[in-house]
Amino acid sequence: MNHLSNLKCEACNANAKRLTSDEIQSLMPDVEGWDLITDQKTLKLKRVFATKNYTHSVLFTNVVAELAEAENHHPLIILEYASVTVYWWTHKINGLHKNDFIMAYQTSLLFQK
Amino acid sequence: MNHLSNLKCEACNANAKRLTSDEIQSLMPDVEGWDLITDQKTLKLKRVFATKNYTHSVLFTNVVAELAEAENHHPLIILEYASVTVYWWTHKINGLHKNDFIMAYQTSLLFQK
């Protein structure tokens, strides 16, 4: 059982704590396909999902957007002809919260469906 | 009357000619709000559309995607909580074709609706 399955996002504010490096490293195996990147001095999770065509890209973008609204946690999504790139991080803490790993995990599940 | 109103995208292949600097400069006033940028050595048109909320962002993304499919010319769209950023350029010629200005103009019209 993955550490992230069955977890939901928790409400997050500016006082929420960022994950430590050790916590991040222990969670990375649970989000296969996702890269840990630094963008504008902020740690983020990034995954490029290769799609079959534009219709598939648009559909997947909407499915991820629905998840985002349901959890009230919103990623950056780049919609292109044959790919959708998703970045998860927590704006309020300028870094990664456990929520971001939960969302990345859920995003990958949605792609497989 | 704007130079770009009532124009449709024309089929474009690798032999289509890029716009010259003079042609680009003469078309820029017709796409108010759009910036001419160089990204990965390629000239592109970019505009950030500030939205009211995520629902609005998702809706606008879908409207632009519908236009893209209808014209068979596809932009890069960045969907965020309160903004949608659109980049138009022509992949096949690694630069700007008149089509890109037509699409930028149409995109702005869709945002106003």
PDB file of N, CA and C in Angstrom, chain B residues 67-108:
ATOM      1  N   LEU B  67     -11.356  26.680 -30.137  1.00  0.00           N
ATOM      2  CA  LEU B  67     -10.881  27.473 -31.285  1.00  0.00           C
ATOM      3  C   LEU B  67      -9.696  26.770 -31.948  1.00  0.00           C
ATOM      4  N   ALA B  68      -8.771  26.299 -31.127  1.00  0.00           N
ATOM      5  CA  ALA B  68      -7.566  25.628 -31.644  1.00  0.00           C
ATOM      6  C   ALA B  68      -7.943  24.407 -32.480  1.00  0.00           C
ATOM      7  N   GLU B  69      -8.872  23.607 -31.979  1.00  0.00           N
ATOM      8  CA  GLU B  69      -9.287  22.424 -32.723  1.00  0.00           C
ATOM      9  C   GLU B  69     -10.005  22.819 -34.013  1.00  0.00           C
ATOM     10  N   ALA B  70     -10.846  23.839 -33.930  1.00  0.00           N
ATOM     11  CA  ALA B  70     -11.602  24.272 -35.106  1.00  0.00           C
ATOM     12  C   ALA B  70     -10.672  24.740 -36.217  1.00  0.00           C
ATOM     13  N   GLU B  71      -9.580  25.386 -35.839  1.00  0.00           N
ATOM     14  CA  GLU B  71      -8.651  25.934 -36.842  1.00  0.00           C
ATOM     15  C   GLU B  71      -7.460  25.002 -37.082  1.00  0.00           C
ATOM     16  N   ASN B  72      -7.405  23.918 -36.318  1.00  0.00           N
ATOM     17  CA  ASN B  72      -6.270  22.987 -36.379  1.00  0.00           C
ATOM     18  C   ASN B  72      -4.926  23.712 -36.216  1.00  0.00           C
ATOM     19  N   HIS B  73      -4.918  24.607 -35.257  1.00  0.00           N
ATOM     20  CA  HIS B  73      -3.679  25.321 -34.908  1.00  0.00           C
ATOM     21  C   HIS B  73      -3.725  25.460 -33.394  1.00  0.00           C
ATOM     22  N   HIS B  74      -2.672  24.973 -32.742  1.00  0.00           N
ATOM     23  CA  HIS B  74      -2.758  24.752 -31.292  1.00  0.00           C
ATOM     24  C   HIS B  74      -1.717  25.567 -30.531  1.00  0.00           C
ATOM     25  N   PRO B  75      -2.159  26.323 -29.557  1.00  0.00           N
ATOM     26  CA  PRO B  75      -1.245  27.149 -28.764  1.00  0.00           C
ATOM     27  C   PRO B  75      -0.697  26.368 -27.577  1.00  0.00           C
ATOM     28  N   LEU B  76       0.178  26.992 -26.837  1.00  0.00           N
ATOM     29  CA  LEU B  76       0.529  26.485 -25.504  1.00  0.00           C
ATOM     30  C   LEU B  76      -0.295  27.318 -24.524  1.00  0.00           C
ATOM     31  N   ILE B  77      -0.983  26.629 -23.623  1.00  0.00           N
ATOM     32  CA  ILE B  77      -1.839  27.312 -22.647  1.00  0.00           C
ATOM     33  C   ILE B  77      -1.375  26.945 -21.240  1.00  0.00           C
ATOM     34  N   ILE B  78      -1.149  27.961 -20.420  1.00  0.00           N
ATOM     35  CA  ILE B  78      -0.817  27.710 -19.017  1.00  0.00           C
ATOM     36  C   ILE B  78      -2.023  28.094 -18.162  1.00  0.00           C
ATOM     37  N   LEU B  79      -2.584  27.079 -17.532  1.00  0.00           N
ATOM     38  CA  LEU B  79      -3.786  27.257 -16.708  1.00  0.00           C
ATOM     39  C   LEU B  79      -3.377  27.376 -15.250  1.00  0.00           C
ATOM     40  N   GLU B  80      -3.708  28.509 -14.634  1.00  0.00           N
ATOM     41  CA  GLU B  80      -3.427  28.711 -13.206  1.00  0.00           C
ATOM     42  C   GLU B  80      -4.692  29.194 -12.503  1.00  0.00           C
ATOM     43  N   TYR B  81      -4.587  29.393 -11.180  1.00  0.00           N
ATOM     44  CA  TYR B  81      -5.787  29.704 -10.414  1.00  0.00           C
ATOM     45  C   TYR B  81      -6.534  30.933 -10.948  1.00  0.00           C
ATOM     46  N   ALA B  82      -5.804  32.007 -11.153  1.00  0.00           N
ATOM     47  CA  ALA B  82      -6.472  33.254 -11.562  1.00  0.00           C
ATOM     48  C   ALA B  82      -5.857  33.855 -12.828  1.00  0.00           C
ATOM     49  N   SER B  83      -5.301  32.990 -13.655  1.00  0.00           N
ATOM     50  CA  SER B  83      -4.789  33.474 -14.945  1.00  0.00           C
ATOM     51  C   SER B  83      -4.697  32.330 -15.952  1.00  0.00           C
ATOM     52  N   VAL B  84      -4.785  32.729 -17.192  1.00  0.00           N
ATOM     53  CA  VAL B  84      -4.542  31.805 -18.314  1.00  0.00           C
ATOM     54  C   VAL B  84      -3.551  32.516 -19.230  1.00  0.00           C
ATOM     55  N   THR B  85      -2.406  31.873 -19.467  1.00  0.00           N
ATOM     56  CA  THR B  85      -1.396  32.451 -20.343  1.00  0.00           C
ATOM     57  C   THR B  85      -1.402  31.671 -21.655  1.00  0.00           C
ATOM     58  N   VAL B  86      -1.449  32.409 -22.755  1.00  0.00           N
ATOM     59  CA  VAL B  86      -1.522  31.758 -24.069  1.00  0.00           C
ATOM     60  C   VAL B  86      -0.318  32.185 -24.909  1.00  0.00           C
ATOM     61  N   TYR B  87       0.320  31.207 -25.531  1.00  0.00           N
ATOM     62  CA  TYR B  87       1.429  31.456 -26.458  1.00  0.00           C
ATOM     63  C   TYR B  87       1.030  30.943 -27.833  1.00  0.00           C
ATOM     64  N   TRP B  88       1.162  31.804 -28.832  1.00  0.00           N
ATOM     65  CA  TRP B  88       0.925  31.383 -30.215  1.00  0.00           C
ATOM     66  C   TRP B  88       2.221  31.491 -31.008  1.00  0.00           C
ATOM     67  N   TRP B  89       2.542  30.452 -31.736  1.00  0.00           N
ATOM     68  CA  TRP B  89       3.609  30.459 -32.743  1.00  0.00           C
ATOM     69  C   TRP B  89       3.374  29.243 -33.631  1.00  0.00           C
ATOM     70  N   THR B  90       4.129  29.144 -34.706  1.00  0.00           N
ATOM     71  CA  THR B  90       3.932  28.027 -35.623  1.00  0.00           C
ATOM     72  C   THR B  90       5.114  27.073 -35.525  1.00  0.00           C
ATOM     73  N   HIS B  91       4.865  25.913 -34.943  1.00  0.00           N
ATOM     74  CA  HIS B  91       5.928  24.935 -34.699  1.00  0.00           C
ATOM     75  C   HIS B  91       6.685  24.604 -35.990  1.00  0.00           C
ATOM     76  N   LYS B  92       5.928  24.425 -37.081  1.00  0.00           N
ATOM     77  CA  LYS B  92       6.550  23.929 -38.319  1.00  0.00           C
ATOM     78  C   LYS B  92       7.584  24.875 -38.903  1.00  0.00           C
ATOM     79  N   ILE B  93       7.460  26.151 -38.586  1.00  0.00           N
ATOM     80  CA  ILE B  93       8.437  27.112 -39.122  1.00  0.00           C
ATOM     81  C   ILE B  93       9.243  27.756 -37.992  1.00  0.00           C
ATOM     82  N   ASN B  94       9.056  27.247 -36.771  1.00  0.00           N
ATOM     83  CA  ASN B  94       9.787  27.798 -35.619  1.00  0.00           C
ATOM     84  C   ASN B  94       9.707  29.318 -35.545  1.00  0.00           C
ATOM     85  N   GLY B  95       8.536  29.825 -35.731  1.00  0.00           N
ATOM     86  CA  GLY B  95       8.410  31.278 -35.671  1.00  0.00           C
ATOM     87  C   GLY B  95       6.967  31.705 -35.880  1.00  0.00           C
ATOM     88  N   LEU B  96       6.822  32.927 -36.308  1.00  0.00           N
ATOM     89  CA  LEU B  96       5.482  33.505 -36.434  1.00  0.00           C
ATOM     90  C   LEU B  96       5.004  33.551 -37.886  1.00  0.00           C
ATOM     91  N   HIS B  97       3.801  33.074 -38.067  1.00  0.00           N
ATOM     92  CA  HIS B  97       3.101  33.118 -39.352  1.00  0.00           C
ATOM     93  C   HIS B  97       1.917  34.062 -39.136  1.00  0.00           C
ATOM     94  N   LYS B  98       1.342  34.540 -40.215  1.00  0.00           N
ATOM     95  CA  LYS B  98       0.183  35.422 -40.052  1.00  0.00           C
ATOM     96  C   LYS B  98      -0.929  34.717 -39.264  1.00  0.00           C
ATOM     97  N   ASN B  99      -1.010  33.380 -39.437  1.00  0.00           N
ATOM     98  CA  ASN B  99      -1.995  32.590 -38.665  1.00  0.00           C
ATOM     99  C   ASN B  99      -1.931  32.889 -37.163  1.00  0.00           C
ATOM    100  N   ASP B 100      -0.729  33.063 -36.657  1.00  0.00           N
ATOM    101  CA  ASP B 100      -0.574  33.258 -35.208  1.00  0.00           C
ATOM    102  C   ASP B 100      -1.200  34.577 -34.762  1.00  0.00           C
ATOM    103  N   PHE B 101      -1.079  35.569 -35.611  1.00  0.00           N
ATOM    104  CA  PHE B 101      -1.715  36.853 -35.292  1.00  0.00           C
ATOM    105  C   PHE B 101      -3.240  36.732 -35.377  1.00  0.00           C
ATOM    106  N   ILE B 102      -3.717  35.976 -36.363  1.00  0.00           N
ATOM    107  CA  ILE B 102      -5.168  35.763 -36.483  1.00  0.00           C
ATOM    108  C   ILE B 102      -5.684  35.059 -35.223  1.00  0.00           C
ATOM    109  N   MET B 103      -4.946  34.050 -34.794  1.00  0.00           N
ATOM    110  CA  MET B 103      -5.366  33.286 -33.608  1.00  0.00           C
ATOM    111  C   MET B 103      -5.291  34.146 -32.339  1.00  0.00           C
ATOM    112  N   ALA B 104      -4.253  34.954 -32.218  1.00  0.00           N
ATOM    113  CA  ALA B 104      -4.126  35.832 -31.041  1.00  0.00           C
ATOM    114  C   ALA B 104      -5.307  36.804 -30.999  1.00  0.00           C
ATOM    115  N   TYR B 105      -5.617  37.355 -32.153  1.00  0.00           N
ATOM    116  CA  TYR B 105      -6.746  38.293 -32.244  1.00  0.00           C
ATOM    117  C   TYR B 105      -8.053  37.601 -31.833  1.00  0.00           C
ATOM    118  N   GLN B 106      -8.267  36.395 -32.363  1.00  0.00           N
ATOM    119  CA  GLN B 106      -9.483  35.641 -32.034  1.00  0.00           C
ATOM    120  C   GLN B 106      -9.525  35.270 -30.543  1.00  0.00           C
ATOM    121  N   THR B 107      -8.367  34.941 -29.995  1.00  0.00           N
ATOM    122  CA  THR B 107      -8.303  34.575 -28.571  1.00  0.00           C
ATOM    123  C   THR B 107      -8.747  35.746 -27.700  1.00  0.00           C
ATOM    124  N   SER B 108      -8.268  36.929 -28.044  1.00  0.00           N
ATOM    125  CA  SER B 108      -8.659  38.125 -27.277  1.00  0.00           C
ATOM    126  C   SER B 108     -10.163  38.373 -27.380  1.00  0.00           C
TER     127      SER B 108
END
